[in-house]
mmCIF file of C-alpha atoms in Angstrom:
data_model
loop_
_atom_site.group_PDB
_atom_site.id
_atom_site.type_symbol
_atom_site.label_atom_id
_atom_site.label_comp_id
_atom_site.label_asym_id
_atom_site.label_seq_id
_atom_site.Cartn_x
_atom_site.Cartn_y
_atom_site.Cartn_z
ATOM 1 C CA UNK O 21 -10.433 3.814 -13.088
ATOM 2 C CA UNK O 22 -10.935 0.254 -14.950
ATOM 3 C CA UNK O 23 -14.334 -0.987 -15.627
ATOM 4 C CA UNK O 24 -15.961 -3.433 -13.424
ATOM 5 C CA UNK O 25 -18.499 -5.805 -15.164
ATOM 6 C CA UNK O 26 -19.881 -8.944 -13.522
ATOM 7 C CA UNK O 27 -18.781 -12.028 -15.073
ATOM 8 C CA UNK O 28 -16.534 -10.035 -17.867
ATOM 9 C CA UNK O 29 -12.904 -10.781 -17.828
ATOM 10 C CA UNK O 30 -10.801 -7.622 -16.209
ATOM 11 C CA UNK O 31 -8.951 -5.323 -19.129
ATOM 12 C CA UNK O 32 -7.054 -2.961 -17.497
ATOM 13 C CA UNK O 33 -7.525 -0.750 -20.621
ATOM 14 C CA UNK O 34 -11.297 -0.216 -19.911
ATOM 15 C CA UNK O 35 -11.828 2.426 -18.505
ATOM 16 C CA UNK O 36 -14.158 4.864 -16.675
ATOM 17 C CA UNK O 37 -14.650 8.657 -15.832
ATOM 18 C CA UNK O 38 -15.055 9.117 -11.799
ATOM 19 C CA UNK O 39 -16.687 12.119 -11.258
ATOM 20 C CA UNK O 40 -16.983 12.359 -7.743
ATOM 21 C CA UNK O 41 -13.778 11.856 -5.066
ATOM 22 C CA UNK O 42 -14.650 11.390 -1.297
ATOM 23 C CA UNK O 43 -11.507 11.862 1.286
ATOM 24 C CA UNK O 44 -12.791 9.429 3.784
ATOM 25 C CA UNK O 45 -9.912 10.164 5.984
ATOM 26 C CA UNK O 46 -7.642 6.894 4.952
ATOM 27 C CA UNK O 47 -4.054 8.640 5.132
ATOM 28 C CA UNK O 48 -5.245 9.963 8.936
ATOM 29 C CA UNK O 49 -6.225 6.555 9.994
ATOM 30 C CA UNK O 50 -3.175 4.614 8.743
ATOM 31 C CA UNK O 51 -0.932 7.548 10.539
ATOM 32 C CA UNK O 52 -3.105 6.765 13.863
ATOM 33 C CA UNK O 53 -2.461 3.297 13.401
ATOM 34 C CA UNK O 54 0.981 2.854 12.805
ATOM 35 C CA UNK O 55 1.791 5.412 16.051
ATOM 36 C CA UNK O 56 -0.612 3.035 18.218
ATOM 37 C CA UNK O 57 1.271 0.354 16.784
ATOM 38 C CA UNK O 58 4.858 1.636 17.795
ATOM 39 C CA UNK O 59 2.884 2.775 21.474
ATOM 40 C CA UNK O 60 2.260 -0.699 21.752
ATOM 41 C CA UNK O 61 5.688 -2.156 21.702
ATOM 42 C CA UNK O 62 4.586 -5.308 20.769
ATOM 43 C CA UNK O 63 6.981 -5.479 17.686
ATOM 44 C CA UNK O 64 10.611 -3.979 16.709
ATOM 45 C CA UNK O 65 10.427 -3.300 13.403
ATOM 46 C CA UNK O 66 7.390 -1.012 10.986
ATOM 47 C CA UNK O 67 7.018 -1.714 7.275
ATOM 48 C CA UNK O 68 5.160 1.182 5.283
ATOM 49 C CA UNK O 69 3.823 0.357 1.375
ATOM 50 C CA UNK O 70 3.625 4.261 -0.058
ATOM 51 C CA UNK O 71 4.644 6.750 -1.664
ATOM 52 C CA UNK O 72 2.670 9.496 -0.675
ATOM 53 C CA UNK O 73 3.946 12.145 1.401
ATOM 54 C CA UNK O 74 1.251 12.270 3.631
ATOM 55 C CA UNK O 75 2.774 9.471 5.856
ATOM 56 C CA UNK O 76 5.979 11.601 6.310
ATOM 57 C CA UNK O 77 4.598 12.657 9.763
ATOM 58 C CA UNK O 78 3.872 9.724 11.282
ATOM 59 C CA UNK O 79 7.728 8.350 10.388
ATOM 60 C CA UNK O 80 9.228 11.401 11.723
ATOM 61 C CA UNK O 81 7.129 11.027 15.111
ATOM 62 C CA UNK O 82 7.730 7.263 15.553
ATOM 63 C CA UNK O 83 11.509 7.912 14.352
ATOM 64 C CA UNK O 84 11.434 10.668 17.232
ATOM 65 C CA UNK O 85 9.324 8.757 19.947
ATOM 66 C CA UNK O 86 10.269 5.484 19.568
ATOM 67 C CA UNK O 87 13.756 5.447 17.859
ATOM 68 C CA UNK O 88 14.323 1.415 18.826
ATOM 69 C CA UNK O 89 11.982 0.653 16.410
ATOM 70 C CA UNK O 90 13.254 0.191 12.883
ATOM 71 C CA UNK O 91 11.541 2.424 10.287
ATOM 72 C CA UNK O 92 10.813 0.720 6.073
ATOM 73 C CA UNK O 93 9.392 2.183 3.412
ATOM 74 C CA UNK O 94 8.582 0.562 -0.152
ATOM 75 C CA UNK O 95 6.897 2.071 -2.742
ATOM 76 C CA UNK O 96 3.922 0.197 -4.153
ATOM 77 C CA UNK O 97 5.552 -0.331 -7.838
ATOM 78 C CA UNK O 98 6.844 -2.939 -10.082
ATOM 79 C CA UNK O 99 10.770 -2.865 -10.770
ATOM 80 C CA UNK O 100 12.156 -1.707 -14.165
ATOM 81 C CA UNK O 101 12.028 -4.583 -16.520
ATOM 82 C CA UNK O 102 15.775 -5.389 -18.229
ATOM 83 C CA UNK O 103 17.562 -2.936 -16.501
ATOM 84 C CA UNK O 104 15.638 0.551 -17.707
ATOM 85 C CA UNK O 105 15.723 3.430 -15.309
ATOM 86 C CA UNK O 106 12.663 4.356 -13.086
ATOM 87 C CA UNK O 107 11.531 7.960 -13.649
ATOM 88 C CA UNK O 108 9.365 8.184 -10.517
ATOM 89 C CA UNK O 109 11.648 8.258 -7.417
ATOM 90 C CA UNK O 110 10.453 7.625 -4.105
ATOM 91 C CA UNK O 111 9.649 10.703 -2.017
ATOM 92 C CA UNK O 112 12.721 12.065 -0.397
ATOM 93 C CA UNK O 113 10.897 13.058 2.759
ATOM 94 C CA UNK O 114 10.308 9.158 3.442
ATOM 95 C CA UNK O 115 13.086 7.925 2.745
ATOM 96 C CA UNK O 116 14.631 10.418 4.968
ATOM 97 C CA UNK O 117 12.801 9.002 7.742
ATOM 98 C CA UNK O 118 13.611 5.356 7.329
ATOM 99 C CA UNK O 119 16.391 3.584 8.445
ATOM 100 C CA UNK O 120 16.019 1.612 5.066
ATOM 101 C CA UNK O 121 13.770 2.414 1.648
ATOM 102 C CA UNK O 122 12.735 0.063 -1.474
ATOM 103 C CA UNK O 123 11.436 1.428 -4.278
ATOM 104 C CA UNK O 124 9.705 -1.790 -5.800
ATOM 105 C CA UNK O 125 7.919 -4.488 -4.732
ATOM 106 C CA UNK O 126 8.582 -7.492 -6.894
ATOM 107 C CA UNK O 127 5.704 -9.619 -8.053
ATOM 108 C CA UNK O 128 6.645 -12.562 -6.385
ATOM 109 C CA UNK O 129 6.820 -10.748 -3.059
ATOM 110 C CA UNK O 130 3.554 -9.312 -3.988
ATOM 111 C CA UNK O 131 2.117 -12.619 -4.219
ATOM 112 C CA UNK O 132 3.315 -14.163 -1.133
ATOM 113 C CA UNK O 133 1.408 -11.285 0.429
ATOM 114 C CA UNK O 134 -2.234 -11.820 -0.538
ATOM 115 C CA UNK O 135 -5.334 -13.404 1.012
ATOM 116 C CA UNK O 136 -6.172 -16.641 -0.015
ATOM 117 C CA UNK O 137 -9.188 -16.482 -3.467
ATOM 118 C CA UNK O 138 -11.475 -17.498 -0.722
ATOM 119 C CA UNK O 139 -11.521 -17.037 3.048
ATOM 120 C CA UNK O 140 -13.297 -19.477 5.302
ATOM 121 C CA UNK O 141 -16.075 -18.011 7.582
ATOM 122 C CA UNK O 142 -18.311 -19.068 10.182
ATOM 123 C CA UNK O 143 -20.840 -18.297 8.036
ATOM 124 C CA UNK O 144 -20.520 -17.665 3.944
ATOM 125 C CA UNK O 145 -17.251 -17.437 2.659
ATOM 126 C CA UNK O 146 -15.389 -14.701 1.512
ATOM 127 C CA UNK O 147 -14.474 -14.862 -2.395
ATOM 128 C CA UNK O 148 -12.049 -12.337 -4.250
ATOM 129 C CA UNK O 149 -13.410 -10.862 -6.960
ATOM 130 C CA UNK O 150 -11.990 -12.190 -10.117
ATOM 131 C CA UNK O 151 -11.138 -8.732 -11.678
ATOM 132 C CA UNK O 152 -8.308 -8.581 -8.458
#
């Protein structure tokens, strides 16, 4: 994983050893919240950003249990610059169980997606690290 130091500009090339992993039960708690989020019916349409085949479950129960809602997948990647063929392919199984499937995120559509550099609090504000 790249290096973190405090007040040293971000190189991507820098990087460290991680030696120890903890499962902290992310891919379970996304699942639980996208079907509580189709349960809800307070929208018509659910985007997913993955590639992982761990969320195939969830899309095939919402797909099953809700079918009015409308099912998207993109896969957290950058598009082939000038035209150059991808050689990681988004995960047939989710795909399957979309009614439609990306597999890039441009970086402009990125962009328009993030939190401000600094959130307003009632209290201190929030500041994103610069090696985001």
């Amino acid at each position: 994983m790249p290096r973190y130091v405090d007040g040293v500009a971000f190189d991507r090339n820098d990087r460290v050893k991680v030696w120890k992993l903890e499962e902290k039960q992310t891919d379970v708690n996304i699942a639980l919240a996208m079907y509580r989020d189709a349960a809800s019916g307070a929208f018509s349409q659910l985007v997913v950003c993955s590639n992982d085949s761990d969320v195939e479950p969830v899309l095939r129960a919402i797909k099953a249990d809700f079918p009015h809602i409308r099912l998207g997948v993109t896969t957290p990647r950058r598009p082939p610059e000038d035209g150059a063929v991808s050689h990681r392919n988004m995960m047939s199984s989710l795909s399957a169980n979309a009614h439609w499937a990306r597999n890039h995120i441009r970086d402009e559509e990125l962009a328009a997606c993030q939190l401000p550099d600094r959130i307003r609090t009632g209290k201190k504000p929030i500041d994103k690290p610069s090696h985001w």
